Short mmCIF file of C-alpha atoms in Angstrom, two decimals:
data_model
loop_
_atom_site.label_atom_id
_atom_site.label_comp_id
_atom_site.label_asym_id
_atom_site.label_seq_id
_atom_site.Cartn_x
_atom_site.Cartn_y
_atom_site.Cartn_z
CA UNK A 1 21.81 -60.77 61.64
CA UNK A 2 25.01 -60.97 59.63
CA UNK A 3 22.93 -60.58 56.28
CA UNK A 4 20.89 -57.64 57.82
CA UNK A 5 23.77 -56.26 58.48
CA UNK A 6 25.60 -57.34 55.35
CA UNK A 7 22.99 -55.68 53.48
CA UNK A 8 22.82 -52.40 55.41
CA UNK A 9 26.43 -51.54 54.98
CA UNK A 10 26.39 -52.73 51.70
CA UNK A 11 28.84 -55.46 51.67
CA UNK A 12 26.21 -58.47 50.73
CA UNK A 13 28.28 -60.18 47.86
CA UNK A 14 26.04 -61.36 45.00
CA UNK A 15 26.65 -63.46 42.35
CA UNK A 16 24.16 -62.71 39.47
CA UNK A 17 23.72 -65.80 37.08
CA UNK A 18 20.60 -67.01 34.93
CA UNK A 19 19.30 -70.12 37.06
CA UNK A 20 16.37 -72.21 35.93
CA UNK A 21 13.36 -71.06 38.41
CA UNK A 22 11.74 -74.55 38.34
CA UNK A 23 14.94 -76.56 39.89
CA UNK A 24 15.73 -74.41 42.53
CA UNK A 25 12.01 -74.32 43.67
CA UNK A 26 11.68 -77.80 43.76
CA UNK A 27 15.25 -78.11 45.47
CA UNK A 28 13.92 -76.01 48.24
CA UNK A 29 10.46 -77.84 48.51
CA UNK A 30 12.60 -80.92 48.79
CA UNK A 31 14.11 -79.68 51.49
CA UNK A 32 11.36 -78.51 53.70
CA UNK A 33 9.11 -81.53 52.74
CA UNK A 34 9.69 -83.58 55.52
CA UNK A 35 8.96 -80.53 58.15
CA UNK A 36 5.64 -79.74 56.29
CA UNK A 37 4.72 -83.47 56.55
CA UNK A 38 5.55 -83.45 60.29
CA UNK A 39 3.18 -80.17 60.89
CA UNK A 40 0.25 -82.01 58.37
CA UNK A 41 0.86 -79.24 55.80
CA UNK A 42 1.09 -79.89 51.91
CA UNK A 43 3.14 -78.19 49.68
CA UNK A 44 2.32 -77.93 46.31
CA UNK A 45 4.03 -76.44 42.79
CA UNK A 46 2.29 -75.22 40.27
CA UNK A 47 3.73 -75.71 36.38
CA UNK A 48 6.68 -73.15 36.93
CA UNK A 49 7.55 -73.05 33.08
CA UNK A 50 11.31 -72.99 31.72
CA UNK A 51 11.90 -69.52 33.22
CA UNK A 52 15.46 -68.38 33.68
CA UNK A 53 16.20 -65.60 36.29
CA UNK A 54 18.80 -63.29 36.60
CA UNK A 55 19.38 -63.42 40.33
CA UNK A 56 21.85 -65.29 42.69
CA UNK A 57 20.26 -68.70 42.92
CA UNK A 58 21.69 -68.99 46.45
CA UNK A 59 19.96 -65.92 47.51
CA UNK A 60 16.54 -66.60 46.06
CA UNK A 61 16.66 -70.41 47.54
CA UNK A 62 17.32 -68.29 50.80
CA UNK A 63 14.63 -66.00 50.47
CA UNK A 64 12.44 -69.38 49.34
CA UNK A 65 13.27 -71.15 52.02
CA UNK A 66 12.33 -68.91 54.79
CA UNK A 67 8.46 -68.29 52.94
CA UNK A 68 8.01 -71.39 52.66
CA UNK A 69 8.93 -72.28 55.96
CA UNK A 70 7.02 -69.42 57.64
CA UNK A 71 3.97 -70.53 54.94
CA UNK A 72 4.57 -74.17 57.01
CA UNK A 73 4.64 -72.54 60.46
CA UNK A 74 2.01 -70.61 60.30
CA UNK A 75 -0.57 -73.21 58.28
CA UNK A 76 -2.48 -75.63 60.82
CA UNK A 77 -2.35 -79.00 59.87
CA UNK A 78 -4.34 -80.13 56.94
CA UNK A 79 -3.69 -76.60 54.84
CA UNK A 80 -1.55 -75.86 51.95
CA UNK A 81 1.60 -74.12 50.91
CA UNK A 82 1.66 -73.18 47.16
CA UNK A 83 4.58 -71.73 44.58
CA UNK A 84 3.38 -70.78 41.32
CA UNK A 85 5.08 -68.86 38.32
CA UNK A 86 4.15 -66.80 35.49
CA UNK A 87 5.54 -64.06 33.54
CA UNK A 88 4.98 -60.50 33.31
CA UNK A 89 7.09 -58.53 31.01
CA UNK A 90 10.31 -58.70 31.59
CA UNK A 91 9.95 -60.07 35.35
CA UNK A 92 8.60 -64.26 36.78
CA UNK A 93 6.79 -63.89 39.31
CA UNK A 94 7.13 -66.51 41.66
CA UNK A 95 4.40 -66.82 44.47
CA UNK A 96 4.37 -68.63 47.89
CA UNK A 97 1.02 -68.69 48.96
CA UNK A 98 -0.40 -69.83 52.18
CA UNK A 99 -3.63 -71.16 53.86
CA UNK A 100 -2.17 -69.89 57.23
CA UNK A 101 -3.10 -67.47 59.79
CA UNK A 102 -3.09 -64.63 57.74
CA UNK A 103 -2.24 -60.91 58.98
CA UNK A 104 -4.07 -57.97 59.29
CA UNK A 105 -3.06 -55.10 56.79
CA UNK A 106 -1.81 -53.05 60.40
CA UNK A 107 0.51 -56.31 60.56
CA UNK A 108 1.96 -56.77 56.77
CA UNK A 109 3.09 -53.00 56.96
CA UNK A 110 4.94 -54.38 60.37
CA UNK A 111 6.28 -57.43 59.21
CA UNK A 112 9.31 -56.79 57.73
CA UNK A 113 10.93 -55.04 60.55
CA UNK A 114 13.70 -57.00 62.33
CA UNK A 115 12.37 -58.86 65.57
CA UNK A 116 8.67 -58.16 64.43
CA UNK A 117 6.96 -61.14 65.55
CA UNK A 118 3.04 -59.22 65.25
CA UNK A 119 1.84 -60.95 68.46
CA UNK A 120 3.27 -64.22 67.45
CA UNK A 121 5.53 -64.32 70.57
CA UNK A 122 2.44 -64.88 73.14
CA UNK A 123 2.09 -67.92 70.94
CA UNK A 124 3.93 -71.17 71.37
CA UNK A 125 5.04 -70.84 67.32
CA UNK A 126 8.50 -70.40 67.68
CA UNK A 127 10.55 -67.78 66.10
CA UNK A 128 12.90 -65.01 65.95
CA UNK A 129 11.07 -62.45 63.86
CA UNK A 130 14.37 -62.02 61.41
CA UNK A 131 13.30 -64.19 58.33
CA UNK A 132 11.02 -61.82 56.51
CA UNK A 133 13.37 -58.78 57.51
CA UNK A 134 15.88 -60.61 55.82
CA UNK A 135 13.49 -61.75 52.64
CA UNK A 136 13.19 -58.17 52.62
CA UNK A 137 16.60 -57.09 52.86
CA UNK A 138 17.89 -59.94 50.12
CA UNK A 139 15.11 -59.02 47.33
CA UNK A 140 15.58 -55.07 48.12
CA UNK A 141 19.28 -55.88 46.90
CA UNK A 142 18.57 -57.86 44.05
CA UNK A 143 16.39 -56.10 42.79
CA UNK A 144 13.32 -58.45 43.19
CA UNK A 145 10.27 -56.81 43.54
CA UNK A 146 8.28 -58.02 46.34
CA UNK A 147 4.51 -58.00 47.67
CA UNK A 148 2.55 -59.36 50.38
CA UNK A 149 -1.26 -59.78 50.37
CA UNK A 150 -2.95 -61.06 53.59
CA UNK A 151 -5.97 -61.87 55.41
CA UNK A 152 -6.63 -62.53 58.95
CA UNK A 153 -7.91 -66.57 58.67
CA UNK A 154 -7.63 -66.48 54.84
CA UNK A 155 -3.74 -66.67 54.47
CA UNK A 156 -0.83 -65.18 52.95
CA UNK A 157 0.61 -65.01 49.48
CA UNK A 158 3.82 -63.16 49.29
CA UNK A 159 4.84 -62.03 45.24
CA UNK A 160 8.50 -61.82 44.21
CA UNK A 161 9.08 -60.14 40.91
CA UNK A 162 12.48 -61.36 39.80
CA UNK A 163 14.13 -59.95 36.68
CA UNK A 164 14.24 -62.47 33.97
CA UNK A 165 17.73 -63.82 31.71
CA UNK A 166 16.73 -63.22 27.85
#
């Protein structure tokens, strides 16, 4: 709630530097590793490359953290969570893609609202409905472009465009 409102008011401090893409992704899937173990889920990372974005690395290894997480949570056991990288232009675009539940296209234009669960509250997933509100809110003032495609059964891959150092 703080960053929400952080964000909103425009007092979200950011510290722009050029971190290495590849470290902090495999810092966060370090992290979450054990959880995805727990819930039978693999996550995977593709070659990232030696891209340098110019970001806040704290930021970004928020906004990682919670799609990867929700990629995790919403994956039944034996599917995969997958980051990948590439360049285009001046932007990397990093993906976190899911073999999860999937939304409908009704729910992605949803899902970014604060407390938005989409139904997910009837289920015994739990959850607040605040991460992707605050993915949003975090890449809106960074400047990251961002991009969800979804299918009901098929998954989720979420696209961040992040500016590139150089």
């Amino acid at each position: 709630l703080l960053d929400l409102s952080r964000v909103a008011s425009g007092e979200m401090t950011v510290d722009l530097a050029p971190p290495a893409l590849a470290p902090l992704v495999e810092a966060v899937v370090a992290l979450l590793a054990p959880g995805a173990a727990d819930a039978g889920v693999s996550v995977t990372v593709d070659e990232l490359g030696r891209h340098l974005a110019w970001t806040d690395a704290a930021r970004l290894e928020q906004v990682l953290i919670n799609l990867v997480s929700n990629g995790v949570k919403y994956t039944a056991s034996g599917g995969t969570v997958r980051l990948s990288a590439h360049r285009e232009g001046d932007r990397g675009v990093l993906q976190v893609a899911d073999t999860g539940i999937g939304m409908t296209p009704d729910q992605v234009g949803r899902a970014f609202t604060p407390f938005e669960r989409l139904g997910r509250e009837l289920t015994p997933i739990p959850g607040t409905g605040l991460g992707l509100a605050i993915v949003e809110s975090i890449t809106r003032s960074l400047g990251i472009g961002l991009a969800v495609d979804s299918a009901p059964g098929e998954g989720t891959t979420v696209r961040l465009a992040i500016p590139l150092s150089g």
